[in-house]
Amino acid sequence: MRVLITGAAGFLGSHLCDRLLKDDHQVIGMDNFITGSPENMAHLAGNPNFLFIRHDVANFIFVPGRIDAVLHFASPASPNPMSPFGYTNLPIQTMKAGALGTHNTLGVARAHNARYLLASTSEIYGDPLEHPQKETYWGHVDPIGMRSVYDEAKRFAEALTMAYHRYHGLNTSIVRIFNTYGPRMRLDDGRAVPNFILQALNKEPLTVYGDGQQTRSFCYVDDLIEGIYRLLMSDEHMPVNIGNPTEITILELAKIINEILQNVGGIQIKEDLRLGDDPQRRRPDITRAKELLNWSPEIDLRQGIELTYPYFKSKLNAL
Ligand code: NAD
Ligand code: UDP
């Protein structure tokens, strides 16, 4: 296949490029570097199967040659208001990537009659009242909350994707990605795992926001990419959750990272920097992914952190 991947310079997009190239597909990566970095694709320079186009997906997209699949991953993704790369500090760009970017990438897919895969998110469930979250759950989202620029853009993106499927008969798919971590996240991304690893490497206290009793379910990147690849190769059209169903509190996450990195800096639970609509709990029901794709995650949190922190260490040492 000849595949267009938007957000190719980002964390997940760059791993997807690698995965598709590994299976002998041709990849066209697209990115405007708003939160991503050319360093994430540096190893692909000179690869005859890889072409990079610097472009903002909010503007009309032209790609030379045929396209067999489009994977739309371009969007800021960190909620942390302390990070300049968090979506609350890039609110309009986030809404444009989710809304206009989805429209433009669907347009490319339609012009080429290509398979389409939308990177959606567990955030479309908002601060969920149903637990764990099944794909049938409609969600609990504040339409004007601090997270709404991201959540509502992704909800619009899902609706538009289904409209192209139902009205134009486009071969679309939607992955609802739950918290994923691994190498190539930015040091200053602001999400919990990179923040905690960086703080632990610097022997600083880990900044747990609020009482730390809010939960998440963290998936290692290789597991996620495998699930997405299987979804792309399937003919499923309805949304599929991909994530690791092992749920822990943010306080437990901090303790585990301190333990693995032998950080004696401890934990700081004094300032609540949570956005007002920060979900209290989150855990995917992955029954559909298991049944449709024969997929479930294989790497547990401790293994995943062991695989991730050396990347942050080398980036930190290179500063
Ligand atoms: P990331 O910030 O590392 O990657 C996003 C990439 O998109 C960056 O390289 C950025 O420069 C690019 N981008 C943003 N707006 C763009 C635009 N207008 N035009 C071109 N490129 C643009 O974040 P990530 O974690 O890799 O997230 C990738 C996708 O996965 C996003 O759509 C995100 O919503 C989704 N997602 C990620 C997670 C996760 O846990 N990592 C969870 C749910 C959903
Ligand atoms: N969080 C935290 N300290 C940090 C970064 C994040 O306590 O330094 C919290 C954040 O408020 C949220 C949880 O950790 O409750 C997960 O945050 P993340 O940014 O990883 O992603 P989210 O799942 O909220 O989108």
JSON list of C-alpha atoms in Angstrom, two decimals, residues 42 61 106 125 168 178 183 221 288 309:
[
{"chain": "A", "resi": 42, "resn": "ALA", "atom": "CA", "xyz": [15.55, 11.40, 11.24]},
{"chain": "A", "resi": 61, "resn": "ILE", "atom": "CA", "xyz": [-4.00, 18.66, 1.01]},
{"chain": "A", "resi": 106, "resn": "LEU", "atom": "CA", "xyz": [-11.30, 12.41, 4.35]},
{"chain": "A", "resi": 125, "resn": "TYR", "atom": "CA", "xyz": [-16.04, 9.65, 26.68]},
{"chain": "A", "resi": 168, "resn": "HIS", "atom": "CA", "xyz": [-20.11, 8.40, 0.35]},
{"chain": "A", "resi": 178, "resn": "PHE", "atom": "CA", "xyz": [-6.45, 5.29, 25.53]},
{"chain": "A", "resi": 183, "resn": "PRO", "atom": "CA", "xyz": [9.96, 6.56, 23.46]},
{"chain": "A", "resi": 221, "resn": "VAL", "atom": "CA", "xyz": [3.33, 2.18, 22.36]},
{"chain": "A", "resi": 288, "resn": "ARG", "atom": "CA", "xyz": [-14.30, -5.59, 20.58]},
{"chain": "A", "resi": 309, "resn": "TYR", "atom": "CA", "xyz": [13.02, 5.75, 30.46]}
]
